[in-house]
Coordinates of C-alpha atoms in Angstrom, one line a residue:
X1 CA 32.4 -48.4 -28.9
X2 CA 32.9 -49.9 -32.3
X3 CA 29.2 -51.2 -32.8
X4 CA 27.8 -47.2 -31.7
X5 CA 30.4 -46.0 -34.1
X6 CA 28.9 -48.3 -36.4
X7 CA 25.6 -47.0 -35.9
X8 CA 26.4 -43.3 -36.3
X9 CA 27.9 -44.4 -39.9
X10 CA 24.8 -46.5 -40.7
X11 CA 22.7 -43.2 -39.8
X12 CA 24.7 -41.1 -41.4
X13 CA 24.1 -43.0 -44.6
X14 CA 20.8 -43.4 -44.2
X15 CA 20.6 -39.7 -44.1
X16 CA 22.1 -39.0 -47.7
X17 CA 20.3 -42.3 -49.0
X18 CA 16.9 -40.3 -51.1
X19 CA 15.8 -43.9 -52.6
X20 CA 13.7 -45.5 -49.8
X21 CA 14.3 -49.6 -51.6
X22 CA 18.1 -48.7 -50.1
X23 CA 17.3 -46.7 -46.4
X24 CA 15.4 -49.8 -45.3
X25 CA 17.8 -52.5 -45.1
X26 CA 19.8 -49.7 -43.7
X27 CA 17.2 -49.1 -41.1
X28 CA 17.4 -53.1 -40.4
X29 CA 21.5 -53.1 -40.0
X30 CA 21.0 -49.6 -37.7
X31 CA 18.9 -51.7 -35.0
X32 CA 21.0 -54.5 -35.8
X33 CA 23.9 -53.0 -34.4
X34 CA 22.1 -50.7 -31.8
X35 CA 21.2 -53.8 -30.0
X36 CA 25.0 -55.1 -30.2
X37 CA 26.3 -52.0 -28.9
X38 CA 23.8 -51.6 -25.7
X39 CA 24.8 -55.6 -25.3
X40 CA 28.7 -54.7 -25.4
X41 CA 28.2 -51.9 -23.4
X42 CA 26.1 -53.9 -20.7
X43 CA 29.6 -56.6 -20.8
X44 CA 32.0 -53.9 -19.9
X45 CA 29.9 -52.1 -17.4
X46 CA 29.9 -55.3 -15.4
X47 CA 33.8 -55.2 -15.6
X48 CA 35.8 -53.8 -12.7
X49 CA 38.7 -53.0 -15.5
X50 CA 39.1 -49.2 -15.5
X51 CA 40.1 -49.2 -19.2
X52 CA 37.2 -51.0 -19.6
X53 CA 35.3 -48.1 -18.1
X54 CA 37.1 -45.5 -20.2
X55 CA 35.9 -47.8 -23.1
X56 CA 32.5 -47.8 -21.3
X57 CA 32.1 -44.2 -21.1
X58 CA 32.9 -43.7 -24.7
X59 CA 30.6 -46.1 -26.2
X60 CA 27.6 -44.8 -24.0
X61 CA 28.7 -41.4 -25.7
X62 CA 28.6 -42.9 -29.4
X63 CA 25.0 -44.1 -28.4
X64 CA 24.1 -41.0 -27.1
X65 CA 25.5 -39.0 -30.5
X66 CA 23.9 -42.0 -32.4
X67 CA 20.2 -41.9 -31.0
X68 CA 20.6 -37.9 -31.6
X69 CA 21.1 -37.7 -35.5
X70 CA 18.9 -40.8 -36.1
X71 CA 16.7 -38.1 -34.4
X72 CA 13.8 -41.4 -34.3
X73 CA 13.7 -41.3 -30.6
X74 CA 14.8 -39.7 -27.2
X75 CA 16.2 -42.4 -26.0
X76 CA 19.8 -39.8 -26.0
X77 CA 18.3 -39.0 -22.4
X78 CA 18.6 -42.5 -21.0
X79 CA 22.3 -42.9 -22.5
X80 CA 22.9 -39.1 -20.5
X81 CA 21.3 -40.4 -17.5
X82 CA 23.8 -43.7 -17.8
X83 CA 26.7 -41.4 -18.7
X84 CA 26.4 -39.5 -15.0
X85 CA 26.0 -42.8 -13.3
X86 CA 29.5 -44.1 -14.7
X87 CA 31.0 -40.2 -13.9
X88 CA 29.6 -40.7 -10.4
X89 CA 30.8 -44.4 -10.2
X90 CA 34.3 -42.9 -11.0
X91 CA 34.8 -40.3 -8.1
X92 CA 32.2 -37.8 -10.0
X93 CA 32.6 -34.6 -12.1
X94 CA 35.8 -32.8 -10.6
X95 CA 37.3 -36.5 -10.6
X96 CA 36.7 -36.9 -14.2
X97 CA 38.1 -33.9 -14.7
X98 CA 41.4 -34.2 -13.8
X99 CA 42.0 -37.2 -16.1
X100 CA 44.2 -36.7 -19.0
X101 CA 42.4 -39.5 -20.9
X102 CA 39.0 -38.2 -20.5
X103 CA 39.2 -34.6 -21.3
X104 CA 38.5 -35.5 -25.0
X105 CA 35.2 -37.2 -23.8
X106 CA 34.3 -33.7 -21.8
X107 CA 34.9 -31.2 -24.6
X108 CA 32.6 -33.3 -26.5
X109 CA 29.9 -33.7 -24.1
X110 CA 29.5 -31.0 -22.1
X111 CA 28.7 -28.6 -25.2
X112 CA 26.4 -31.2 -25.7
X113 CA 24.7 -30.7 -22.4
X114 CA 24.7 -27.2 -22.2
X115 CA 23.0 -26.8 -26.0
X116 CA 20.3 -29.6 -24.7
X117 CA 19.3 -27.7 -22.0
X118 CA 18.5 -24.8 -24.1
X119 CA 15.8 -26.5 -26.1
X120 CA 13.9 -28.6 -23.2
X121 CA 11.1 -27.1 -20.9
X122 CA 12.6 -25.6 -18.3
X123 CA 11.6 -27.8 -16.0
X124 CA 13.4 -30.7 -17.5
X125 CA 16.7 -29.2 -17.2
X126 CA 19.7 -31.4 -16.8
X127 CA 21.8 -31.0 -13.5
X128 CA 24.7 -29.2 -14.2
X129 CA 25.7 -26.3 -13.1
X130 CA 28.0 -26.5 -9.7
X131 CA 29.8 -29.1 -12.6
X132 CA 30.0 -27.2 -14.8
X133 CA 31.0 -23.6 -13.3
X134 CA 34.2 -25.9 -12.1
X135 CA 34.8 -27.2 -15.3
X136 CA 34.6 -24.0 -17.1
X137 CA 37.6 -23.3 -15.1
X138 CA 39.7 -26.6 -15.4
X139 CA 39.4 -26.9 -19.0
X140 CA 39.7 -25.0 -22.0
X141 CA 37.1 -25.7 -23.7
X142 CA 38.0 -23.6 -26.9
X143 CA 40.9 -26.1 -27.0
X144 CA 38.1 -28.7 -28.5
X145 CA 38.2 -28.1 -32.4
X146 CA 34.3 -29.1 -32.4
X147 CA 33.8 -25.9 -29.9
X148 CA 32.3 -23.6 -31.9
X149 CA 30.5 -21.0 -29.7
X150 CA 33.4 -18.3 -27.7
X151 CA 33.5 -19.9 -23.8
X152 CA 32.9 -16.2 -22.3
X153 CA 29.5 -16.7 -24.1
X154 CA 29.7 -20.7 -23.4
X155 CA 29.5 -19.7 -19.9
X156 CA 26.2 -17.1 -20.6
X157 CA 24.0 -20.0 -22.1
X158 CA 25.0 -22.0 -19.1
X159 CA 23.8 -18.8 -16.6
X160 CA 20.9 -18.7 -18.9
X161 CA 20.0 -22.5 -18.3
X162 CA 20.3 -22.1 -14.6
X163 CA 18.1 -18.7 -14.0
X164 CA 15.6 -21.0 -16.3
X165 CA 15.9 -23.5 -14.1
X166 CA 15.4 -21.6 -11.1
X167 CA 12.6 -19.4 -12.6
X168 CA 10.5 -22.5 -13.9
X169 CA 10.2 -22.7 -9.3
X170 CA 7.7 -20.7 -9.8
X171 CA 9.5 -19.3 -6.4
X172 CA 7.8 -15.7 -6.5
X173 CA 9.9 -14.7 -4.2
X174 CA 13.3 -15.0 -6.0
X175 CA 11.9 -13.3 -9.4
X176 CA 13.1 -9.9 -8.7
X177 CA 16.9 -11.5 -8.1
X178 CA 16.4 -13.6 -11.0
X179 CA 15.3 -10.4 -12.9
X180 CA 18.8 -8.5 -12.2
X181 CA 20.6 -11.2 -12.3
X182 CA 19.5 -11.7 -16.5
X183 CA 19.8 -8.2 -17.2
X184 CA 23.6 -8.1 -15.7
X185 CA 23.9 -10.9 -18.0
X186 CA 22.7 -9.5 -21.2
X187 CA 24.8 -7.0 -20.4
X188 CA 27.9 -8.7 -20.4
X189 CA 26.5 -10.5 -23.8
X190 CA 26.4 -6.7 -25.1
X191 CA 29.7 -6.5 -24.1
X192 CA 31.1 -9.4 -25.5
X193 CA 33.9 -8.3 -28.2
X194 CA 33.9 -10.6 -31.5
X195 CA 36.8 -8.6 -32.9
X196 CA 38.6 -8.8 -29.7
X197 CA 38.2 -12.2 -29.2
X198 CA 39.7 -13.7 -32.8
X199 CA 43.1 -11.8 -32.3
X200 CA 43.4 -15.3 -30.2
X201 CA 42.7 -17.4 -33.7
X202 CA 45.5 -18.2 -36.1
X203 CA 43.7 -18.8 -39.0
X204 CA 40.3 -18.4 -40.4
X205 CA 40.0 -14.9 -39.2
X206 CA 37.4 -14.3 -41.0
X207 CA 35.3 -17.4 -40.6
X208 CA 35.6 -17.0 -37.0
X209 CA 34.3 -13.4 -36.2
X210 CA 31.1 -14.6 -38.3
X211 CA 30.5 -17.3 -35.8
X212 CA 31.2 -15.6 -33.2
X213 CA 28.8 -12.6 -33.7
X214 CA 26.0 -15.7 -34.9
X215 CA 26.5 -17.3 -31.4
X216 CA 26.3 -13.5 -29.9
X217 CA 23.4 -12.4 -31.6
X218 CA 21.8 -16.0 -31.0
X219 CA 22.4 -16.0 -27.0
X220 CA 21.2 -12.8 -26.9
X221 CA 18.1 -13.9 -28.6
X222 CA 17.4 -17.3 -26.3
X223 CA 18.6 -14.9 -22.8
X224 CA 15.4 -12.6 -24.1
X225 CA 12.6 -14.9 -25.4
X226 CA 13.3 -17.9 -22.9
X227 CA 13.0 -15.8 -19.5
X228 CA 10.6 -14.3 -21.0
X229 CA 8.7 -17.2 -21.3
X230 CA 8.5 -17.5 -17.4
X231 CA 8.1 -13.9 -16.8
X232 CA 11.5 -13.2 -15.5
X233 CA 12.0 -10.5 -18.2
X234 CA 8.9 -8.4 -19.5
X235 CA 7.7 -8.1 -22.5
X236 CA 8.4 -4.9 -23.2
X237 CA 9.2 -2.8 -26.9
X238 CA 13.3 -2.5 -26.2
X239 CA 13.5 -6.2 -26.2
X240 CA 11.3 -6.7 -29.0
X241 CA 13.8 -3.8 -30.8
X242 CA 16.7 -5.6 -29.4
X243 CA 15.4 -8.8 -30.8
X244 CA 14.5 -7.9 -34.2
X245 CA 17.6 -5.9 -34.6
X246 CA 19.4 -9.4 -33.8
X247 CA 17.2 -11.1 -35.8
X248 CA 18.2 -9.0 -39.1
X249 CA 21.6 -9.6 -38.1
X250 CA 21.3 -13.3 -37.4
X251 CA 19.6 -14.0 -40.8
X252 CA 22.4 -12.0 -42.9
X253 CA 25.0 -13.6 -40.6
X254 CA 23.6 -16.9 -41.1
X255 CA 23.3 -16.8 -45.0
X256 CA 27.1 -16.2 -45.1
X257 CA 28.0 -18.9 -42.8
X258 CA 26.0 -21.6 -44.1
X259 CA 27.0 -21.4 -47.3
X260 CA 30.7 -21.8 -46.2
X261 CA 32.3 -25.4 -45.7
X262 CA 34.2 -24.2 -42.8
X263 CA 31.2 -23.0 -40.6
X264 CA 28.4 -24.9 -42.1
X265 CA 28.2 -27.7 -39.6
X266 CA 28.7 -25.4 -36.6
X267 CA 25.5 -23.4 -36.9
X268 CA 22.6 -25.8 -36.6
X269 CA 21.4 -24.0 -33.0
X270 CA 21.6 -20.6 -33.9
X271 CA 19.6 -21.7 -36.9
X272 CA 17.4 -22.9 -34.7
X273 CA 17.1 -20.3 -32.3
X274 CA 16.2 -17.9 -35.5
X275 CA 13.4 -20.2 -36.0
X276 CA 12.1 -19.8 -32.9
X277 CA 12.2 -15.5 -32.9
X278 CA 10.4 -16.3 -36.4
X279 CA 7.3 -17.0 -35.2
X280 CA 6.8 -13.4 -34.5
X281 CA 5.5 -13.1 -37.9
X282 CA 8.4 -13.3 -39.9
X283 CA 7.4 -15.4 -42.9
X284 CA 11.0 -14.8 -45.2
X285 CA 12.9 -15.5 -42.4
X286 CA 10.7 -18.8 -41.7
X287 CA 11.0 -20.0 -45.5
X288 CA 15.2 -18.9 -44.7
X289 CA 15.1 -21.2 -41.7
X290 CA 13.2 -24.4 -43.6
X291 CA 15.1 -24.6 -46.5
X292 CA 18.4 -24.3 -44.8
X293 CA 17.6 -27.0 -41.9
X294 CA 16.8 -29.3 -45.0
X295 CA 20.1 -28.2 -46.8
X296 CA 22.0 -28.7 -44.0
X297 CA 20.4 -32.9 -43.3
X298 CA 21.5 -33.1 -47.1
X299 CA 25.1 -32.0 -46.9
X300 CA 25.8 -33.1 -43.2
X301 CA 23.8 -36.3 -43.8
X302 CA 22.3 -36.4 -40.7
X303 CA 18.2 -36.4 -39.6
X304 CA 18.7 -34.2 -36.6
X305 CA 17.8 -30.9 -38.8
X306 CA 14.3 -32.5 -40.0
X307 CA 13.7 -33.1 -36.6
X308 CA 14.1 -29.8 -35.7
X309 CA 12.3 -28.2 -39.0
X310 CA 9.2 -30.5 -37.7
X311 CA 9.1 -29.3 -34.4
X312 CA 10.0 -25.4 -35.7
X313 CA 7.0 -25.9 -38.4
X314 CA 4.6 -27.0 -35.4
X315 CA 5.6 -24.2 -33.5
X316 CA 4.7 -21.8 -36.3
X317 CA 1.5 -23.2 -37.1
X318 CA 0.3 -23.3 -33.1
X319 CA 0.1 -19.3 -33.2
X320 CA 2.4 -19.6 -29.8
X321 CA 5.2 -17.3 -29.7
X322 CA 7.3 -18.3 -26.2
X323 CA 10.2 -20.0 -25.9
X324 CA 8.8 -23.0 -23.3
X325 CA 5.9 -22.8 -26.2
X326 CA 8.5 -24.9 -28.9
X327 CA 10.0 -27.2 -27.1
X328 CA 7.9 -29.6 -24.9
X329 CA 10.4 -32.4 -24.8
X330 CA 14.2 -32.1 -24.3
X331 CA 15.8 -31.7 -28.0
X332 CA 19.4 -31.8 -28.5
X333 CA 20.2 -29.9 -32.1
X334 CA 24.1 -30.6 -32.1
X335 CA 26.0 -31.8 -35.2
X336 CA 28.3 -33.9 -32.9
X337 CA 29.0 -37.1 -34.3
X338 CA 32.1 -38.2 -33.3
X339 CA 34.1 -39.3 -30.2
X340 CA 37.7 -38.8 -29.8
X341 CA 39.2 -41.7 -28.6
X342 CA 42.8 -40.8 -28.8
X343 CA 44.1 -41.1 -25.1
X344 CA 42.1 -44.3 -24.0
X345 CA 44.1 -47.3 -23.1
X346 CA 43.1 -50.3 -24.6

């Protein structure tokens, strides 16, 4: 756990570092302790200690988190693949769940997964729904302070990940059910109440009904142009109106947010998922989405943007316009870097 917390401070520094004489002896001590941290890990994995597991489970996560914002390879997959091994080891998902110690190790993953899923070919998906539905239900996940998206719409983008999962089947014979099923569900995104939903905050009122109408207008967005990507939805004028109405709102949302301290950080997908409604044609709202990926790998200090401006900007200049078009390897754009540790025994 220490040498992967390790890592994700060398990466972070190597992230605000502009002079490249500094970065690579930074680069150097990043590998250096990479390779300590998959050799710790390795140690307590063959331990039968169950504190040594909680340990183990965490310091797979701080690889995982690592490996994301150094954004050099996609080697977070393995680390997730690992990470459901140990769960599964430990009496599996509804197990896990029901331990005090590692709910703080769920509310950071799991947001994880579910944001993953949205930017990988469909057919890459990660198992997790039957999990997930269940976990939805045990935890609160709005309880995690790094939760920024409302869990009624949460739950949409994980409903959204399994009709894409389904759909990329190519079972003709499901598409009509797949069809309703996605329109019920944009539905209920419609009916999602931002206003209602912040009488539960606090604080930060204010800060907190502009990301919930970002995340809104965003899931709205990925619902339309994903299954529309496998033909589940049409391609019809009131979804590009519905679209480019969410569009103008995203952008004007977006502007306010990012340029707040409080939300910055928490807006990198639905950043993202503007990019991706930009290749429509909209060249302001392109320019919008590049400068503020590379604003936000400046103030976060973290690659993960640029990774996700190159892939945007290759997207653009293909001419392609579907969702399944942009992302043809599984992409994780979260701004998690840290692991809460707190209730692990030592």
């Amino acid at each position: 756990m220490q040498f992967g917390s390790i890592c994700m401070v060398l990466s972070h520094r190597i992230n605000r570092t502009r002079n490249d004489n500094q970065v690579e002896p930074l680069v150097e001590k990043f590998y250096l302790y990479w390779g300590l941290a998959v050799r710790a890990l390795n140690e307590q994995l063959e331990s039968d200690n169950v504190p040594h597991s909680d340990w183990a489970m965490a310091g797979v996560l701080a690889l995982l988190f690592a490996d994301i914002q150094h954004g050099v390879s996609l080697n977070w997959r393995c680390h997730l693949d690992g990470l459901y091994r140990l769960i599964e080891l430990r009496g599996g998902f509804k197990a896990i769940v029901r331990s005090i110690r590692l709910t703080p190790l769920l509310f950071v993953l799991w947001p994880t997964v579910v944001i993953a899923n949205t930017t990988c070919p469909a057919s890459d998906i990660t198992s997790e729904f039957d999990e997930l539905q269940d976990l939805l239900e045990q935890l609160n996940i709005e309880e995690s302070p790094l939760q920024a998206c409302p869990s009624p719409l949460f739950a949409e983008i994980i409903k959204i990940n399994q009709l894409r999962g389904v759909a990329s089947q190519r079972n003709h014979s499901l598409l009509d059910d797949i069809s309703q099923q996605a329109y019920k569900l944009l539905d209920r995104i419609d009916e999602f109440s931002p206003k209602l939903w912040i009488k539960s905050k606090a604080q930060s009122k204010e800060d907190w009904l502009l990301v919930a109408e970002v995340y809104q207008a965003s899931i709205r967005i990925y619902c339309i142009l994903s299954l529309q990507s496998l033909r589940v939805l049409p391609k019809s004028r009131s979804l590009r109106t519905r679209c480019l109405d969410d569009n103008h709102l995203l952008h004007d949302a977006l502007s306010k947010g990012l340029s707040r301290l409080r939300t910055s950080r928490l807006l990198l997908w639905p950043l993202v998922v503007l990019g991706v409604e930009a290749a429509h044609g909209d060249l302001t709202i392109r320019q919008f989405v590049s400068s503020q990926l590379q604003a936000v790998s400046r103030n976060l200090g973290i690659y993960l943007p640029l990774l996700a401006l190159q892939v945007l900007d290759s997207f653009w200049q293909s001419g392609a316009k579907s969702w399944d078009a942009c992302f043809d390897k599984p992409y994780a754009f979260t701004t998690q870097i840290a692991v809460d540790c707190s209730r692990l025994q030592h």
